[in-house]
Amino acid sequence: MGKEYKYRNYYVYIHYGLSIIFTILLFAVWILVIILSNGLSKELINEFIAGAIVVTLIFSVFIVISLFFARRYSSTRICLAEAEIIYKSGKQITSLQIDEIERIVFSSIRNLWGAMKISTADKNIIVTIGIENIDDLNFRIKNYLDVRLKQEVYCEAEFLNFHKTAVFCARSWERTYELYWKLGIFVFLSLLINCIILAVSKPGIKE
């Protein structure tokens, strides 16, 4: 049984959040149309409705796209064993035998974004730095290839650049999560202290 990797939760949360925002905006548009339609002529009302329909179609597309990517990120899993890499996305499963890997191409923008394309003769998968512990996954794949003396399938310089970006991004998100926890605790304690002060204080005119 190999080690399993998945996308960071924030990828899923962001896209679900976007779908909720677009849905709220969609309802807001129609509420605004209803409010503004009072007392207007029939021609202006028809123009408002036509505009609202166009906005509805556009927002509906954004909602569908957001939900699509949210489900895709949440269902994607990468299982790495010594002999193969199994990439699962929804019902689609792609299996790459490590012995059959012919090429790995690393693409990266320093400390910002990166992806690696792993290819065999007839199949390929693309893995981005959005995967949790991507630095560990990257390093393990390299080790499995090196053991098989298949260093020629990747460029060492590209690997190092990608690995540095992956490590930086992984640590950045760890620090971000830690910061959010501290910020959440600080806000909670501040609200609690304010509530206690308001509860025990007795406002009035001082004599």
PDB file of C-alpha atoms in Angstrom:
ATOM      1  CA  MET A   1       0.000   0.000   0.000  1.00  0.00           C
ATOM      2  CA  GLY A   2       1.511   3.315  -1.085  1.00  0.00           C
ATOM      3  CA  LYS A   3       1.383   6.759   0.439  1.00  0.00           C
ATOM      4  CA  GLU A   4      -1.590   8.919  -0.536  1.00  0.00           C
ATOM      5  CA  TYR A   5      -1.545  12.629  -1.353  1.00  0.00           C
ATOM      6  CA  LYS A   6      -4.397  15.075  -1.934  1.00  0.00           C
ATOM      7  CA  TYR A   7      -4.995  18.734  -2.691  1.00  0.00           C
ATOM      8  CA  ARG A   8      -4.850  21.214   0.171  1.00  0.00           C
ATOM      9  CA  ASN A   9      -8.259  21.920   1.679  1.00  0.00           C
ATOM     10  CA  TYR A  10      -8.147  25.602   0.815  1.00  0.00           C
ATOM     11  CA  TYR A  11      -8.363  24.737  -2.911  1.00  0.00           C
ATOM     12  CA  VAL A  12     -11.747  23.133  -2.241  1.00  0.00           C
ATOM     13  CA  TYR A  13     -12.949  25.801   0.196  1.00  0.00           C
ATOM     14  CA  ILE A  14     -12.104  28.674  -2.158  1.00  0.00           C
ATOM     15  CA  HIS A  15     -14.116  27.230  -5.039  1.00  0.00           C
ATOM     16  CA  TYR A  16     -17.089  26.326  -2.865  1.00  0.00           C
ATOM     17  CA  GLY A  17     -16.867  29.836  -1.418  1.00  0.00           C
ATOM     18  CA  LEU A  18     -16.874  31.367  -4.905  1.00  0.00           C
ATOM     19  CA  SER A  19     -19.976  29.371  -5.856  1.00  0.00           C
ATOM     20  CA  ILE A  20     -21.756  30.647  -2.714  1.00  0.00           C
ATOM     21  CA  ILE A  21     -20.727  34.255  -3.448  1.00  0.00           C
ATOM     22  CA  PHE A  22     -21.967  34.069  -7.041  1.00  0.00           C
ATOM     23  CA  THR A  23     -25.240  32.522  -5.849  1.00  0.00           C
ATOM     24  CA  ILE A  24     -25.769  35.349  -3.346  1.00  0.00           C
ATOM     25  CA  LEU A  25     -24.975  37.934  -6.013  1.00  0.00           C
ATOM     26  CA  LEU A  26     -27.431  36.227  -8.344  1.00  0.00           C
ATOM     27  CA  PHE A  27     -30.261  36.544  -5.816  1.00  0.00           C
ATOM     28  CA  ALA A  28     -29.190  40.128  -5.090  1.00  0.00           C
ATOM     29  CA  VAL A  29     -29.497  41.041  -8.764  1.00  0.00           C
ATOM     30  CA  TRP A  30     -33.094  39.803  -8.967  1.00  0.00           C
ATOM     31  CA  ILE A  31     -34.021  41.452  -5.660  1.00  0.00           C
ATOM     32  CA  LEU A  32     -32.586  44.705  -7.014  1.00  0.00           C
ATOM     33  CA  VAL A  33     -34.596  44.308 -10.222  1.00  0.00           C
ATOM     34  CA  ILE A  34     -37.806  43.800  -8.237  1.00  0.00           C
ATOM     35  CA  ILE A  35     -37.112  46.849  -6.052  1.00  0.00           C
ATOM     36  CA  LEU A  36     -36.182  49.136  -8.943  1.00  0.00           C
ATOM     37  CA  SER A  37     -39.092  47.979 -11.105  1.00  0.00           C
ATOM     38  CA  ASN A  38     -41.704  49.597  -8.883  1.00  0.00           C
ATOM     39  CA  GLY A  39     -43.207  52.603 -10.626  1.00  0.00           C
ATOM     40  CA  LEU A  40     -41.193  52.225 -13.831  1.00  0.00           C
ATOM     41  CA  SER A  41     -42.540  51.933 -17.337  1.00  0.00           C
ATOM     42  CA  LYS A  42     -42.971  48.539 -18.960  1.00  0.00           C
ATOM     43  CA  GLU A  43     -40.087  49.206 -21.374  1.00  0.00           C
ATOM     44  CA  LEU A  44     -37.622  49.944 -18.559  1.00  0.00           C
ATOM     45  CA  ILE A  45     -38.803  46.910 -16.618  1.00  0.00           C
ATOM     46  CA  ASN A  46     -38.201  44.722 -19.682  1.00  0.00           C
ATOM     47  CA  GLU A  47     -34.682  46.187 -20.019  1.00  0.00           C
ATOM     48  CA  PHE A  48     -33.964  45.449 -16.353  1.00  0.00           C
ATOM     49  CA  ILE A  49     -35.216  41.874 -16.750  1.00  0.00           C
ATOM     50  CA  ALA A  50     -33.178  41.360 -19.936  1.00  0.00           C
ATOM     51  CA  GLY A  51     -30.051  42.591 -18.164  1.00  0.00           C
ATOM     52  CA  ALA A  52     -30.778  40.381 -15.152  1.00  0.00           C
ATOM     53  CA  ILE A  53     -31.156  37.344 -17.426  1.00  0.00           C
ATOM     54  CA  VAL A  54     -27.749  38.018 -19.012  1.00  0.00           C
ATOM     55  CA  VAL A  55     -26.149  38.403 -15.566  1.00  0.00           C
ATOM     56  CA  THR A  56     -27.911  35.205 -14.435  1.00  0.00           C
ATOM     57  CA  LEU A  57     -26.431  33.245 -17.345  1.00  0.00           C
ATOM     58  CA  ILE A  58     -22.938  34.591 -16.669  1.00  0.00           C
ATOM     59  CA  PHE A  59     -23.104  33.931 -12.924  1.00  0.00           C
ATOM     60  CA  SER A  60     -24.565  30.466 -13.534  1.00  0.00           C
ATOM     61  CA  VAL A  61     -21.533  29.600 -15.667  1.00  0.00           C
ATOM     62  CA  PHE A  62     -19.206  30.802 -12.889  1.00  0.00           C
ATOM     63  CA  ILE A  63     -21.146  28.758 -10.311  1.00  0.00           C
ATOM     64  CA  VAL A  64     -20.937  25.591 -12.410  1.00  0.00           C
ATOM     65  CA  ILE A  65     -17.194  26.098 -13.035  1.00  0.00           C
ATOM     66  CA  SER A  66     -16.509  26.736  -9.328  1.00  0.00           C
ATOM     67  CA  LEU A  67     -18.435  23.623  -8.269  1.00  0.00           C
ATOM     68  CA  PHE A  68     -16.704  21.558 -10.960  1.00  0.00           C
ATOM     69  CA  PHE A  69     -13.230  22.471  -9.734  1.00  0.00           C
ATOM     70  CA  ALA A  70     -14.233  22.134  -6.071  1.00  0.00           C
ATOM     71  CA  ARG A  71     -15.412  18.570  -6.680  1.00  0.00           C
ATOM     72  CA  ARG A  72     -12.390  17.787  -8.816  1.00  0.00           C
ATOM     73  CA  TYR A  73      -9.916  19.012  -6.207  1.00  0.00           C
ATOM     74  CA  SER A  74     -11.747  17.212  -3.396  1.00  0.00           C
ATOM     75  CA  SER A  75     -11.831  13.904  -5.308  1.00  0.00           C
ATOM     76  CA  THR A  76      -8.237  13.926  -6.569  1.00  0.00           C
ATOM     77  CA  ARG A  77      -5.846  11.513  -4.906  1.00  0.00           C
ATOM     78  CA  ILE A  78      -2.317  10.446  -5.801  1.00  0.00           C
ATOM     79  CA  CYS A  79      -1.105   7.131  -4.462  1.00  0.00           C
ATOM     80  CA  LEU A  80       2.640   6.531  -4.714  1.00  0.00           C
ATOM     81  CA  ALA A  81       4.151   3.081  -4.332  1.00  0.00           C
ATOM     82  CA  GLU A  82       7.595   1.753  -5.261  1.00  0.00           C
ATOM     83  CA  ALA A  83       6.317   0.313  -8.524  1.00  0.00           C
ATOM     84  CA  GLU A  84       3.614   2.730  -9.689  1.00  0.00           C
ATOM     85  CA  ILE A  85       1.864   6.069  -9.371  1.00  0.00           C
ATOM     86  CA  ILE A  86      -1.935   5.950  -9.251  1.00  0.00           C
ATOM     87  CA  TYR A  87      -3.754   9.194 -10.053  1.00  0.00           C
ATOM     88  CA  LYS A  88      -7.455   9.286  -9.124  1.00  0.00           C
ATOM     89  CA  SER A  89      -9.774  12.113 -10.133  1.00  0.00           C
ATOM     90  CA  GLY A  90     -13.437  11.302  -9.576  1.00  0.00           C
ATOM     91  CA  LYS A  91     -14.145   8.041 -11.393  1.00  0.00           C
ATOM     92  CA  GLN A  92     -11.086   8.353 -13.623  1.00  0.00           C
ATOM     93  CA  ILE A  93      -8.021   6.368 -12.562  1.00  0.00           C
ATOM     94  CA  THR A  94      -4.643   6.612 -14.294  1.00  0.00           C
ATOM     95  CA  SER A  95      -1.847   4.223 -13.363  1.00  0.00           C
ATOM     96  CA  LEU A  96       1.767   4.878 -14.348  1.00  0.00           C
ATOM     97  CA  GLN A  97       4.409   2.210 -13.827  1.00  0.00           C
ATOM     98  CA  ILE A  98       7.583   3.873 -12.569  1.00  0.00           C
ATOM     99  CA  ASP A  99       9.693   1.568 -14.770  1.00  0.00           C
ATOM    100  CA  GLU A 100       7.777   2.906 -17.805  1.00  0.00           C
ATOM    101  CA  ILE A 101       8.245   6.622 -17.067  1.00  0.00           C
ATOM    102  CA  GLU A 102       9.948   8.210 -20.063  1.00  0.00           C
ATOM    103  CA  ARG A 103       9.921  11.871 -19.150  1.00  0.00           C
ATOM    104  CA  ILE A 104       9.248  14.248 -16.257  1.00  0.00           C
ATOM    105  CA  VAL A 105       9.006  17.926 -17.101  1.00  0.00           C
ATOM    106  CA  PHE A 106       9.150  20.431 -14.240  1.00  0.00           C
ATOM    107  CA  SER A 107       7.703  23.923 -14.625  1.00  0.00           C
ATOM    108  CA  SER A 108       7.975  26.489 -11.859  1.00  0.00           C
ATOM    109  CA  ILE A 109       7.762  30.180 -11.038  1.00  0.00           C
ATOM    110  CA  ARG A 110      10.079  30.701  -8.098  1.00  0.00           C
ATOM    111  CA  ASN A 111       8.288  30.668  -4.719  1.00  0.00           C
ATOM    112  CA  LEU A 112       4.914  31.067  -6.443  1.00  0.00           C
ATOM    113  CA  TRP A 113       3.736  28.192  -8.643  1.00  0.00           C
ATOM    114  CA  GLY A 114       4.909  24.901 -10.042  1.00  0.00           C
ATOM    115  CA  ALA A 115       3.806  21.714 -11.782  1.00  0.00           C
ATOM    116  CA  MET A 116       5.345  18.504 -13.005  1.00  0.00           C
ATOM    117  CA  LYS A 117       4.197  16.434 -15.972  1.00  0.00           C
ATOM    118  CA  ILE A 118       4.962  12.723 -15.672  1.00  0.00           C
ATOM    119  CA  SER A 119       4.756  10.804 -18.943  1.00  0.00           C
ATOM    120  CA  THR A 120       4.973   7.228 -20.157  1.00  0.00           C
ATOM    121  CA  ALA A 121       4.651   6.126 -23.778  1.00  0.00           C
ATOM    122  CA  ASP A 122       0.858   6.392 -23.804  1.00  0.00           C
ATOM    123  CA  LYS A 123      -0.194   8.174 -20.592  1.00  0.00           C
ATOM    124  CA  ASN A 124       0.644  11.253 -18.582  1.00  0.00           C
ATOM    125  CA  ILE A 125      -0.447  13.078 -15.427  1.00  0.00           C
ATOM    126  CA  ILE A 126       0.103  16.633 -14.231  1.00  0.00           C
ATOM    127  CA  VAL A 127       0.726  17.331 -10.553  1.00  0.00           C
ATOM    128  CA  THR A 128       0.797  20.885  -9.177  1.00  0.00           C
ATOM    129  CA  ILE A 129       2.154  22.348  -5.949  1.00  0.00           C
ATOM    130  CA  GLY A 130      -1.447  22.514  -4.698  1.00  0.00           C
ATOM    131  CA  ILE A 131      -0.961  18.930  -3.511  1.00  0.00           C
ATOM    132  CA  GLU A 132      -0.257  18.598   0.203  1.00  0.00           C
ATOM    133  CA  ASN A 133       3.340  17.540   0.888  1.00  0.00           C
ATOM    134  CA  ILE A 134       4.213  17.940  -2.779  1.00  0.00           C
ATOM    135  CA  ASP A 135       7.873  18.289  -1.788  1.00  0.00           C
ATOM    136  CA  ASP A 136       7.786  14.809  -0.238  1.00  0.00           C
ATOM    137  CA  LEU A 137       5.998  13.344  -3.276  1.00  0.00           C
ATOM    138  CA  ASN A 138       8.511  14.949  -5.622  1.00  0.00           C
ATOM    139  CA  PHE A 139      11.493  13.684  -3.640  1.00  0.00           C
ATOM    140  CA  ARG A 140      10.124  10.132  -3.390  1.00  0.00           C
ATOM    141  CA  ILE A 141       9.508   9.910  -7.153  1.00  0.00           C
ATOM    142  CA  LYS A 142      13.075  11.087  -7.779  1.00  0.00           C
ATOM    143  CA  ASN A 143      14.451   8.463  -5.381  1.00  0.00           C
ATOM    144  CA  TYR A 144      12.474   5.663  -7.045  1.00  0.00           C
ATOM    145  CA  LEU A 145      13.833   6.753 -10.432  1.00  0.00           C
ATOM    146  CA  ASP A 146      17.409   7.083  -9.166  1.00  0.00           C
ATOM    147  CA  VAL A 147      17.312   3.570  -7.707  1.00  0.00           C
ATOM    148  CA  ARG A 148      16.360   2.357 -11.208  1.00  0.00           C
ATOM    149  CA  LEU A 149      19.170   4.446 -12.760  1.00  0.00           C
ATOM    150  CA  LYS A 150      16.630   6.480 -14.716  1.00  0.00           C
ATOM    151  CA  GLN A 151      18.109   9.931 -14.014  1.00  0.00           C
ATOM    152  CA  GLU A 152      17.913  10.748 -17.714  1.00  0.00           C
ATOM    153  CA  VAL A 153      14.112  11.124 -17.616  1.00  0.00           C
ATOM    154  CA  TYR A 154      14.319  14.435 -15.717  1.00  0.00           C
ATOM    155  CA  CYS A 155      16.505  17.537 -15.597  1.00  0.00           C
ATOM    156  CA  GLU A 156      18.309  17.920 -12.276  1.00  0.00           C
ATOM    157  CA  ALA A 157      18.223  21.736 -12.409  1.00  0.00           C
ATOM    158  CA  GLU A 158      14.479  21.773 -13.129  1.00  0.00           C
ATOM    159  CA  PHE A 159      13.922  19.304 -10.308  1.00  0.00           C
ATOM    160  CA  LEU A 160      15.837  21.466  -7.816  1.00  0.00           C
ATOM    161  CA  ASN A 161      13.971  24.649  -8.831  1.00  0.00           C
ATOM    162  CA  PHE A 162      10.629  22.870  -8.534  1.00  0.00           C
ATOM    163  CA  HIS A 163      11.594  21.274  -5.220  1.00  0.00           C
ATOM    164  CA  LYS A 164      12.647  24.618  -3.722  1.00  0.00           C
ATOM    165  CA  THR A 165       9.348  26.187  -4.777  1.00  0.00           C
ATOM    166  CA  ALA A 166       7.404  23.206  -3.411  1.00  0.00           C
ATOM    167  CA  VAL A 167       9.192  23.390  -0.047  1.00  0.00           C
ATOM    168  CA  PHE A 168       8.691  27.152   0.186  1.00  0.00           C
ATOM    169  CA  CYS A 169       4.968  26.907  -0.630  1.00  0.00           C
ATOM    170  CA  ALA A 170       4.436  24.005   1.785  1.00  0.00           C
ATOM    171  CA  ARG A 171       6.085  25.909   4.637  1.00  0.00           C
ATOM    172  CA  SER A 172       4.236  29.099   3.706  1.00  0.00           C
ATOM    173  CA  TRP A 173       0.881  27.357   4.040  1.00  0.00           C
ATOM    174  CA  GLU A 174       1.926  25.817   7.352  1.00  0.00           C
ATOM    175  CA  ARG A 175       2.757  29.306   8.637  1.00  0.00           C
ATOM    176  CA  THR A 176      -0.526  30.636   7.219  1.00  0.00           C
ATOM    177  CA  TYR A 177      -2.570  27.955   9.004  1.00  0.00           C
ATOM    178  CA  GLU A 178      -0.694  28.655  12.228  1.00  0.00           C
ATOM    179  CA  LEU A 179      -1.311  32.395  11.844  1.00  0.00           C
ATOM    180  CA  TYR A 180      -5.035  31.859  11.242  1.00  0.00           C
ATOM    181  CA  TRP A 181      -5.288  29.752  14.406  1.00  0.00           C
ATOM    182  CA  LYS A 182      -3.525  32.429  16.448  1.00  0.00           C
ATOM    183  CA  LEU A 183      -5.656  35.155  14.894  1.00  0.00           C
ATOM    184  CA  GLY A 184      -8.826  33.174  15.599  1.00  0.00           C
ATOM    185  CA  ILE A 185      -7.830  32.637  19.243  1.00  0.00           C
ATOM    186  CA  PHE A 186      -6.983  36.342  19.609  1.00  0.00           C
ATOM    187  CA  VAL A 187     -10.351  37.440  18.178  1.00  0.00           C
ATOM    188  CA  PHE A 188     -12.214  34.940  20.387  1.00  0.00           C
ATOM    189  CA  LEU A 189     -10.408  36.102  23.542  1.00  0.00           C
ATOM    190  CA  SER A 190     -10.989  39.752  22.638  1.00  0.00           C
ATOM    191  CA  LEU A 191     -14.715  39.155  22.185  1.00  0.00           C
ATOM    192  CA  LEU A 192     -14.852  37.157  25.421  1.00  0.00           C
ATOM    193  CA  ILE A 193     -13.118  39.922  27.403  1.00  0.00           C
ATOM    194  CA  ASN A 194     -15.396  42.571  25.896  1.00  0.00           C
ATOM    195  CA  CYS A 195     -18.484  40.515  26.786  1.00  0.00           C
ATOM    196  CA  ILE A 196     -17.253  40.097  30.391  1.00  0.00           C
ATOM    197  CA  ILE A 197     -16.555  43.822  30.722  1.00  0.00           C
ATOM    198  CA  LEU A 198     -19.986  44.701  29.358  1.00  0.00           C
ATOM    199  CA  ALA A 199     -21.632  42.154  31.677  1.00  0.00           C
ATOM    200  CA  VAL A 200     -20.019  43.407  34.889  1.00  0.00           C
ATOM    201  CA  SER A 201     -20.003  47.116  34.103  1.00  0.00           C
ATOM    202  CA  LYS A 202     -22.897  49.323  35.274  1.00  0.00           C
ATOM    203  CA  PRO A 203     -23.102  52.392  33.100  1.00  0.00           C
ATOM    204  CA  GLY A 204     -24.684  55.462  34.651  1.00  0.00           C
ATOM    205  CA  ILE A 205     -24.088  58.976  35.871  1.00  0.00           C
ATOM    206  CA  LYS A 206     -21.288  59.277  38.385  1.00  0.00           C
ATOM    207  CA  GLU A 207     -22.280  61.303  41.441  1.00  0.00           C
TER     208      GLU A 207
END
